[in-house]
Each structure stands twice: as C-alpha cells, then as structure tokens.
Coordinates of C-alpha atoms in Angstrom, one line a residue:
M758 CA -4.7 -8.5 7.5
R759 CA -3.4 -5.1 8.2
R760 CA -3.0 -5.9 11.9
R761 CA -1.2 -9.1 11.0
L762 CA 1.2 -7.5 8.8
A763 CA 2.1 -4.9 11.6
L764 CA 2.4 -7.7 14.2
L765 CA 4.8 -9.5 11.9
V766 CA 6.9 -6.5 11.2
A767 CA 6.9 -5.8 15.0
A768 CA 8.1 -9.3 15.8
A769 CA 10.9 -9.2 13.1
M770 CA 12.1 -5.9 14.3
A771 CA 11.9 -6.8 17.9
L772 CA 14.2 -9.8 17.2
M773 CA 16.6 -7.7 15.2
L774 CA 16.7 -5.1 18.0
V775 CA 17.3 -7.7 20.7
A776 CA 20.0 -9.2 18.5
F777 CA 21.7 -5.9 18.2
L778 CA 21.1 -3.9 21.4
V779 CA 21.7 -6.8 23.9
P780 CA 25.3 -7.3 22.8
L781 CA 25.7 -3.6 22.5
A782 CA 24.5 -3.2 26.1
L783 CA 26.9 -5.9 27.4
L784 CA 29.8 -4.1 25.5
L785 CA 28.9 -0.7 27.1
R786 CA 29.0 -2.4 30.5
S787 CA 32.3 -4.1 29.8
A788 CA 33.7 -0.7 28.4
A789 CA 32.7 1.2 31.7
E790 CA 34.3 -1.6 33.8
D791 CA 37.5 -1.5 31.7
R792 CA 37.6 2.4 31.9
A793 CA 37.4 2.2 35.7
V794 CA 40.0 -0.4 36.1
A795 CA 42.4 1.3 33.6
A796 CA 42.1 4.5 35.7
A797 CA 42.8 2.7 38.9
T798 CA 45.6 0.9 37.2
T799 CA 47.2 4.1 35.9
Q800 CA 47.1 5.5 39.3
A801 CA 48.6 2.5 40.9
R802 CA 51.6 2.3 38.4
S803 CA 52.2 6.1 39.0
L804 CA 52.5 5.4 42.6
A805 CA 54.6 2.4 42.0
A806 CA 57.3 4.5 40.4
L807 CA 57.5 6.6 43.6
V808 CA 57.8 3.6 45.8
A809 CA 60.9 2.7 44.0
T810 CA 62.6 6.1 43.9
A811 CA 61.1 8.4 46.7
D812 CA 61.8 8.3 50.4
A813 CA 59.3 7.2 53.1
T814 CA 58.1 10.7 53.9
A815 CA 57.6 11.9 50.3
L816 CA 55.9 8.4 49.5
R817 CA 53.5 9.1 52.4
L818 CA 52.7 12.5 51.4
T819 CA 52.1 11.5 47.7
V820 CA 49.7 8.7 48.7
E821 CA 47.8 10.7 51.2
Q822 CA 47.3 13.5 48.4
A823 CA 46.3 10.7 45.9
N824 CA 43.5 9.5 48.3
V825 CA 42.2 13.0 48.7
D826 CA 42.2 13.8 45.1
G827 CA 41.5 10.3 43.6
A828 CA 38.3 8.4 43.3
H829 CA 39.7 5.1 44.5
P830 CA 41.5 4.6 47.9
V831 CA 45.1 3.6 47.4
T832 CA 47.2 1.6 49.9
V833 CA 50.9 0.6 49.7
F834 CA 52.1 -2.5 51.4
L835 CA 56.0 -2.1 51.7
G836 CA 58.2 -5.1 52.0
D837 CA 58.9 -4.5 55.8
G838 CA 55.3 -5.0 56.5
S839 CA 54.5 -1.3 56.9
V840 CA 51.3 0.3 55.3
V841 CA 51.2 3.6 53.7
G842 CA 47.8 5.2 52.7
A843 CA 44.3 3.9 53.3
Q844 CA 44.5 1.3 56.3
V845 CA 43.2 -1.8 55.2
A846 CA 44.2 -5.4 56.1
A847 CA 46.4 -7.4 53.7
T848 CA 44.1 -9.5 51.6
P849 CA 45.1 -12.9 50.0
A850 CA 45.4 -11.1 46.7
V851 CA 48.0 -8.7 48.2
R852 CA 50.1 -11.6 49.4
L853 CA 49.8 -13.4 45.9
A854 CA 50.7 -10.2 44.1
A855 CA 53.9 -10.0 46.3
Q856 CA 54.8 -13.5 45.2
R857 CA 53.7 -13.5 41.6
G858 CA 53.5 -10.0 40.3
S859 CA 50.7 -7.6 39.4
L860 CA 47.2 -8.6 39.1
S861 CA 43.5 -7.9 39.3
V862 CA 40.9 -9.6 41.3
A863 CA 37.2 -9.3 41.3
H864 CA 35.0 -9.0 44.4
A865 CA 31.4 -8.9 45.1
D866 CA 31.7 -5.2 46.1
G867 CA 34.2 -4.1 43.4
R868 CA 37.6 -4.9 41.9
E869 CA 41.1 -5.0 43.5
V870 CA 43.9 -3.7 41.4
L871 CA 47.5 -4.7 42.6
V872 CA 50.8 -3.6 41.1
A873 CA 53.9 -5.2 42.5
V874 CA 57.1 -3.2 42.9
Q875 CA 60.0 -5.7 42.9
G876 CA 63.7 -5.5 43.4
L877 CA 63.5 -3.1 46.5
P878 CA 66.1 -3.6 49.4
G879 CA 63.3 -4.1 51.9
G880 CA 61.4 -6.8 49.7
T881 CA 58.6 -6.5 47.1
A882 CA 56.2 -3.7 47.7
V883 CA 52.5 -3.9 46.5
V884 CA 50.4 -0.9 45.6
R885 CA 46.6 -1.7 46.0
S886 CA 43.8 0.3 44.4
F887 CA 40.2 -0.6 45.0
V888 CA 37.5 0.3 42.6
P889 CA 33.9 0.0 44.0
E890 CA 31.1 -1.6 42.1
Q891 CA 29.3 1.8 41.5
D892 CA 32.4 3.0 39.8
L893 CA 32.6 -0.2 37.7
R894 CA 28.9 0.5 36.6
R895 CA 29.1 4.4 36.3
G896 CA 27.3 5.6 33.2
V897 CA 25.8 2.2 32.3
T898 CA 22.3 2.6 33.5
R899 CA 22.0 5.9 31.5
S900 CA 23.5 4.2 28.4
W901 CA 21.1 1.4 28.7
L902 CA 18.1 3.7 29.0
I903 CA 19.4 5.6 25.9
L904 CA 19.6 2.1 24.0
A905 CA 16.1 1.3 25.2
A906 CA 14.5 4.6 24.0
V907 CA 16.4 4.2 20.7
G908 CA 15.2 0.7 20.3
L909 CA 11.6 1.7 21.2
G910 CA 11.8 4.6 18.7
L911 CA 13.1 2.3 16.0
L912 CA 10.3 -0.3 16.7
L913 CA 7.6 2.5 16.7
L914 CA 8.9 3.9 13.4
G915 CA 9.0 0.4 11.9
L916 CA 5.5 -0.1 13.0
A917 CA 4.4 3.0 11.4
V918 CA 6.1 2.2 8.0
A919 CA 4.7 -1.2 8.2
D920 CA 1.2 0.1 8.7
R921 CA 1.5 2.6 5.8
L922 CA 2.8 -0.5 3.6
A923 CA -0.1 -2.6 5.1
V924 CA -2.6 0.0 4.0
A925 CA -1.1 0.1 0.5
V926 CA -1.7 -3.6 0.2
V927 CA -5.0 -3.9 2.0
R928 CA -6.9 -0.8 0.4
P929 CA -6.7 -2.4 -3.2
I930 CA -7.9 -5.8 -1.6
R931 CA -10.9 -4.0 0.0
T932 CA -11.6 -2.2 -3.4
L933 CA -11.7 -5.7 -4.8
A934 CA -14.1 -6.9 -2.2
A935 CA -16.3 -3.9 -2.8
V936 CA -16.4 -4.4 -6.6
S937 CA -17.2 -8.2 -6.1
E938 CA -20.0 -7.3 -3.7
G939 CA -21.3 -4.8 -6.4
L940 CA -21.2 -7.5 -8.9
S941 CA -23.0 -10.1 -6.9
A942 CA -25.7 -7.5 -6.3
G943 CA -26.2 -7.1 -10.0
D944 CA -24.2 -4.0 -10.7
L945 CA -22.3 -5.3 -13.8
D946 CA -20.8 -1.8 -14.6
R947 CA -18.5 -2.0 -11.4
R948 CA -14.9 -2.4 -12.3
A949 CA -11.7 -2.6 -10.2
P950 CA -9.0 -0.1 -10.5
A951 CA -6.3 -1.8 -12.6
G952 CA -3.3 0.2 -11.4
D953 CA -3.6 0.0 -7.6
G954 CA -1.6 -2.2 -5.2
P955 CA 1.1 -4.8 -5.7
G956 CA 1.5 -6.6 -9.0
E957 CA -0.6 -9.8 -7.8
V958 CA -3.5 -7.6 -6.7
R959 CA -3.5 -5.7 -10.2
A960 CA -3.5 -9.3 -11.7
V961 CA -6.6 -10.3 -9.6
A962 CA -8.3 -6.8 -10.4
A963 CA -7.6 -7.5 -14.2
A964 CA -9.1 -10.9 -13.9
L965 CA -12.1 -9.7 -11.9
N966 CA -12.8 -7.0 -14.6
R967 CA -12.6 -9.5 -17.4
L968 CA -14.9 -11.8 -15.4
A969 CA -17.4 -9.0 -15.1
G970 CA -17.2 -8.4 -18.8
R971 CA -17.8 -11.9 -19.5
I972 CA -20.7 -12.2 -17.3
R973 CA -22.2 -9.1 -19.0
D974 CA -21.7 -10.6 -22.4
L975 CA -23.3 -13.9 -21.4
L976 CA -26.3 -12.2 -20.0
R977 CA -26.7 -10.2 -23.0
Q978 CA -26.6 -13.3 -25.2
E979 CA -29.1 -15.0 -22.8
R980 CA -31.5 -12.1 -23.1
E981 CA -31.2 -12.1 -27.0
A982 CA -31.7 -15.7 -27.1
A983 CA -34.8 -15.3 -24.9
A984 CA -36.1 -12.4 -27.0
D985 CA -35.6 -14.5 -30.3
L986 CA -37.3 -17.4 -28.7
S987 CA -40.3 -15.4 -27.8
H988 CA -40.4 -13.5 -31.1
R989 CA -40.7 -17.0 -32.8
M990 CA -44.1 -17.5 -31.1
R991 CA -45.6 -14.5 -33.0
T992 CA -46.0 -16.6 -36.2
P993 CA -48.4 -19.3 -34.5
M994 CA -50.0 -16.5 -32.6
T995 CA -50.7 -14.8 -36.0
A996 CA -52.3 -17.9 -37.2
L997 CA -54.4 -18.2 -33.9
R998 CA -55.6 -14.5 -34.6
L999 CA -56.7 -15.4 -38.2
D1000 CA -58.6 -18.5 -36.8
A1001 CA -60.4 -16.3 -34.2
E1002 CA -61.5 -13.7 -36.9
G1003 CA -62.8 -16.5 -38.8
L1004 CA -65.2 -17.7 -36.1
A1005 CA -68.8 -17.5 -37.3
D1006 CA -70.1 -16.3 -33.8
P1007 CA -69.1 -12.6 -33.5
A1008 CA -69.3 -12.7 -29.7
E1009 CA -66.9 -15.7 -29.6
A1010 CA -64.7 -14.2 -32.1
A1011 CA -64.3 -11.0 -30.1
R1012 CA -63.7 -12.8 -27.1
M1013 CA -61.0 -14.9 -28.7
L1014 CA -59.4 -11.9 -30.3
E1015 CA -59.1 -10.2 -26.8
H1016 CA -57.5 -13.2 -25.4
V1017 CA -55.0 -13.2 -28.3
G1018 CA -54.5 -9.5 -27.8
A1019 CA -53.6 -10.1 -24.3
L1020 CA -51.3 -12.9 -25.2
D1021 CA -49.6 -10.5 -27.8
R1022 CA -49.1 -8.0 -25.1
A1023 CA -47.7 -10.4 -22.8
L1024 CA -45.4 -11.7 -25.4
T1025 CA -44.2 -8.1 -26.2
A1026 CA -43.5 -7.6 -22.5
V1027 CA -41.5 -10.7 -22.4
I1028 CA -39.3 -9.6 -25.4
E1029 CA -38.9 -6.1 -23.8
D1030 CA -38.0 -7.6 -20.4
A1031 CA -35.6 -9.9 -21.8
R1032 CA -33.6 -7.1 -23.6
R1033 CA -33.8 -4.8 -20.8
E1034 CA -30.8 -4.1 -18.6
R1035 CA -31.9 -4.9 -15.1
S1036 CA -30.8 -2.5 -12.2
A1037 CA -32.4 -2.0 -8.8
P1038 CA -36.0 -3.1 -9.7
E1039 CA -38.9 -1.9 -7.5
C1040 CA -42.6 -2.0 -7.6
D1041 CA -45.8 -1.5 -5.6
A1042 CA -46.8 -5.1 -4.6
A1043 CA -50.4 -3.9 -3.7
A1044 CA -51.0 -2.4 -7.0
V1045 CA -49.5 -5.3 -9.1
V1046 CA -51.5 -8.0 -7.1
A1047 CA -54.7 -6.0 -7.2
E1048 CA -54.4 -5.7 -11.1
R1049 CA -53.8 -9.4 -11.6
V1050 CA -56.4 -10.5 -9.3
A1051 CA -59.0 -8.3 -11.3
F1052 CA -57.6 -9.8 -14.5
W1053 CA -58.1 -13.5 -13.2
S1054 CA -61.4 -12.8 -11.7
V1055 CA -63.0 -12.4 -15.0
L1056 CA -62.1 -16.0 -16.0
A1057 CA -63.0 -17.2 -12.6
E1058 CA -66.4 -15.8 -12.9
D1059 CA -66.8 -17.7 -16.2
Q1060 CA -65.9 -20.9 -14.5
G1061 CA -67.9 -20.3 -11.5
R1062 CA -65.0 -20.0 -9.1
A1063 CA -65.3 -18.1 -5.8
V1064 CA -62.6 -15.5 -5.3
R1065 CA -61.6 -14.4 -1.9
T1066 CA -59.1 -11.5 -1.4
A1067 CA -57.4 -10.1 1.6
L1068 CA -55.1 -7.4 0.3
D1069 CA -53.3 -4.8 2.6
P1070 CA -53.7 -1.3 1.2
G1071 CA -50.6 0.0 -0.6
P1072 CA -48.2 1.2 -1.4
L1073 CA -46.2 -1.8 -0.5
P1074 CA -42.7 -1.5 -2.2
V1075 CA -40.6 -4.5 -2.9
A1076 CA -37.4 -4.8 -4.7
V1077 CA -38.9 -6.8 -7.7
A1078 CA -39.8 -5.5 -11.1
A1079 CA -43.6 -5.3 -11.6
A1080 CA -43.3 -7.8 -14.6
D1081 CA -41.7 -10.3 -12.4
L1082 CA -44.0 -10.1 -9.6
A1083 CA -46.9 -10.4 -11.9
A1084 CA -45.4 -13.5 -13.7
A1085 CA -45.1 -15.1 -10.3
L1086 CA -48.6 -14.5 -9.3
D1087 CA -49.9 -15.5 -12.9
A1088 CA -48.0 -18.7 -12.4
L1089 CA -49.6 -19.5 -9.1
L1090 CA -53.2 -18.7 -10.3
G1091 CA -52.6 -20.4 -13.7
N1092 CA -51.9 -23.5 -11.6
V1093 CA -55.3 -23.3 -9.8
F1094 CA -57.1 -22.9 -13.2
A1095 CA -55.0 -25.6 -14.9
H1096 CA -55.1 -28.2 -12.0
T1097 CA -58.4 -27.8 -10.3
D1098 CA -61.9 -28.4 -11.6
E1099 CA -64.1 -25.6 -12.6
G1100 CA -66.1 -24.2 -9.7
V1101 CA -63.2 -24.8 -7.3
G1102 CA -62.6 -21.5 -5.5
F1103 CA -59.4 -19.9 -4.4
A1104 CA -58.0 -17.1 -2.0
V1105 CA -55.3 -14.4 -2.6
S1106 CA -53.7 -12.6 0.3
L1107 CA -51.2 -9.9 0.7
R1108 CA -49.9 -9.2 4.0
A1109 CA -47.2 -6.6 5.1
G1110 CA -45.0 -7.3 8.1
P1111 CA -41.8 -5.9 9.5
G1112 CA -39.2 -6.1 6.8
R1113 CA -41.4 -8.7 4.8
I1114 CA -44.3 -9.0 2.7
E1115 CA -46.2 -12.3 2.2
L1116 CA -48.2 -13.0 -1.0
A1117 CA -50.3 -16.2 -0.8
V1118 CA -52.6 -18.3 -3.1
E1119 CA -54.6 -21.0 -1.5
D1120 CA -57.4 -23.0 -3.5
D1121 CA -60.0 -25.5 -2.4
G1122 CA -58.5 -28.4 -4.2
P1123 CA -56.6 -31.4 -3.0
G1124 CA -53.3 -29.6 -2.8
F1125 CA -49.8 -30.1 -4.4
D1126 CA -47.5 -33.1 -4.6
P1127 CA -45.0 -33.1 -1.8
A1128 CA -42.2 -32.9 -4.4
A1129 CA -43.6 -29.8 -6.1
G1130 CA -41.5 -26.7 -5.9
E1131 CA -38.4 -28.1 -7.4
R1132 CA -37.5 -27.0 -11.0
G1133 CA -39.0 -29.4 -13.5
V1134 CA -41.2 -31.4 -10.8
S1135 CA -44.8 -30.7 -11.0
G1136 CA -46.9 -33.9 -10.1
G1137 CA -49.8 -32.5 -12.2
G1138 CA -48.5 -33.3 -15.6
S1139 CA -47.0 -29.9 -16.5
T1140 CA -43.5 -28.8 -16.8
G1141 CA -43.2 -27.7 -13.2
L1142 CA -41.6 -24.2 -14.2
G1143 CA -44.5 -22.1 -12.9
L1144 CA -43.6 -22.8 -9.2
D1145 CA -39.9 -22.1 -10.1
I1146 CA -40.7 -18.8 -11.5
A1147 CA -42.4 -17.8 -8.2
R1148 CA -39.5 -19.4 -6.2
R1149 CA -36.9 -17.3 -8.0
T1150 CA -39.0 -14.2 -7.6
A1151 CA -39.0 -14.7 -4.0
E1152 CA -35.3 -15.5 -3.7
A1153 CA -34.5 -12.4 -5.7
T1154 CA -35.4 -10.3 -2.6
G1155 CA -33.8 -12.7 -0.2
G1156 CA -37.0 -14.5 0.5
R1157 CA -38.5 -17.9 -0.1
L1158 CA -41.3 -20.0 -1.5
A1159 CA -43.3 -22.2 1.1
I1160 CA -45.9 -24.9 0.1
A1161 CA -48.3 -26.2 2.6
G1162 CA -51.1 -28.5 1.0
S1163 CA -53.0 -26.2 -1.3
R1164 CA -51.5 -23.0 -0.1
V1165 CA -48.6 -21.5 -1.7
A1166 CA -46.8 -18.5 -0.1
L1167 CA -44.1 -16.2 -1.3
E1168 CA -42.2 -14.4 1.3
L1169 CA -40.7 -11.2 -0.1
L1170 CA -38.1 -9.4 2.1
T1171 CA -38.0 -5.5 1.7
D1172 CA -35.6 -2.8 3.5
L1173 CA -37.1 -0.2 1.1

C-alpha cells in the first residue's frame, strides 16, 4: 500500500509538472527567439535612419563598424542596385521587402530581418540583418536543464512527502493487523491504539477493540456456564458416593469409593479448567501419556486386556495444556473400553519427529465406522464427542486427527 500511494503521488505530480513545465519551456524558447529578433530589428532600424540621411561614405563606414561590433551580419541593398556591408546575394525576401515594406522571414538556418527605407531619390533601400539559428536558441538549453532539475527536485520532494504520509497511514493498519493476529492466537488482552492514523483507521481500531472485549465476555460466560454445568453433577455424584459407602462388601466399597474419588477429582479439574484464563499452554507429552496409560492399565488388567506401549522418552513439549492432552487420550482409551469386548488388547504409541509428535491408539477390535471423527457422529451408539475432543486438541497445535481402521492418531505440531 505504501508503494502504491507513492506511485499514485508520483504519477499525479508528473502530470502536473508536465502540464506546467512544457508550456514554460516553449515560452522560454519563444522569448529567446523574440529577444534575438528584436535586437536584430533594432540594429537594422538604426542603420535605416542613416540610409535616409548620411552620405554613401559615412553609410559604408557605419555599416562596416556595425558588422565588426555586432553579433549579426548587416547588409544594405540600395535602390540603385549597389550593396553596402556583408556581401550576400539579394534573396526573394529582399525583393519582397523593397515592394511591400519591412518584414521578417524564417529560414532553416536562422531568421532574416528586413527593414525597408522608402522615399529615397534612388529608390527603396532595404537593410537586411540575419540572425543565425544558434542565436535564436541561445540560453534555451540551459533554461530547459534548469527547468528539468527543478521539476525533478519537486518530484523527489513530493515523493518524500508522499512516503511520509503513506507511512502515517500504513503504520496504524499494520498495528491493526498485528493486534488481529494476536487475538487470533488467543491473546485477548491485545488492543489497538485508538488515537493513531486517519479517522477511518481509528474507527476500525475502536471496532476491533470492542470486538476483542466482546469475545472475552462471551468466553467468560461460556467458561462460567461450563463450570456451573459441571458443578451440578456433584449432587448425583454425592448420591453415588453414599451408595458406594453402603455396599456390604468392604473391598467392593473401597474400589467404588476410589472410582468416585477419581471422578470427583476429574470433575474438579473440569471446573477449574473451565474458569481458567488460557494463555500459551504447554506440557510434556511423554509424562502425560505415561501417567494416563498407567491409570488405564489397571482397568485393562481387570478385564484381561493386553496393553502394548511404545513411548519415546521425554521431555516432549507440546503447546497443549496437560489436562487437554490427558482428556484427549482418555477419550481414545475410553472408546476402546466402551466399544470392544473384554479381553481385546490395545496399543499406545508416542513418536517424536521433526516439528511433530504422533500419539496413536490402536485396538484389536473391528475398527471405527467410516463416518466417525465428525462431531456428533459415532457409529457405536455414543455421542461421538470423544473423537471430537481429540480432534480439537490436535487442531489446537495446527495438527490433525487421522483414523485408519482401528487406529486413531493425533498429530501434534510443535515449534517449542
């Protein structure tokens, strides 16, 4: 935009300078020509006065002196056919001047100035002065060069001023772009300066700031709504705890209470996570995956499921909160336990590559429905939100969710 504004100003100034300087250059050339012709005419008229009053000897001496001192050769054609001064042949213009009076004739190599002296005893005399082309153009080239230099200087000055004005316009727009990028990256505290740039840019900055504030308010309301919804689950969970405590078998009661306690901790984490301001999350994927695999391995042992793991050693930093990565892995492993028979084994792998980490869960069951992976689509009689949680976790890092048969892989991009 800055370059386009500069080019626009340059084009406008160039047109203005051409419209102003070209006529001025032509006027200077015409003025130089008129100046040279006027000087020659004055000289010829002064000699014409001598032709009418002086004798032949005085006229000859005066004309010779004029040719020595003057810049233009002068010739006097007398009525009796004699010639005084520079010896040149009588041109058609000389004969025409003798018949019709004083005149000026342009030639390819200069201009011929003719002054007729009428009423003489010997007939009409003609004083001829010739102005060469170089005299007609004397000083014109220098004047044109000065005009060109002035025009170029004005153009450069205009470009400099236009560039400063363009910077004043472009800088606030770049600031708005940077603020927009920050907002898209999740930095809801970014605000655009309200007093920079033209009025239109300030209006856009104010609108962007209001939008950022509105987004923050909506997210806060969403977090509170999620927290309130999670808090409502504490009442049925309390009833479940009382039922577990009332079991006759102490071992079974202890096991149920342990599961209820884990559910309570998960619910508390959901409430805290919903109310937490999110900014630049990061966790060690190796530690999180190892902890969740250990948790699910206990239940897998109770159901006779074989657990195979292939986990690269950490630390493996990823730009995802530990709770989000754990929730994604729990969703994938929960699908294995919910949609496969007891005794069906599964494998969990965590591989690190250049700029990416792949977390994959594969079971020995029949695999997923081809439509699985879309929000609300399961194929197994569930809500289909588990895979959506995993997909959004991967996409939060710029990665993706891939399903192939019974294998689900999360590609987590990282530049940490």
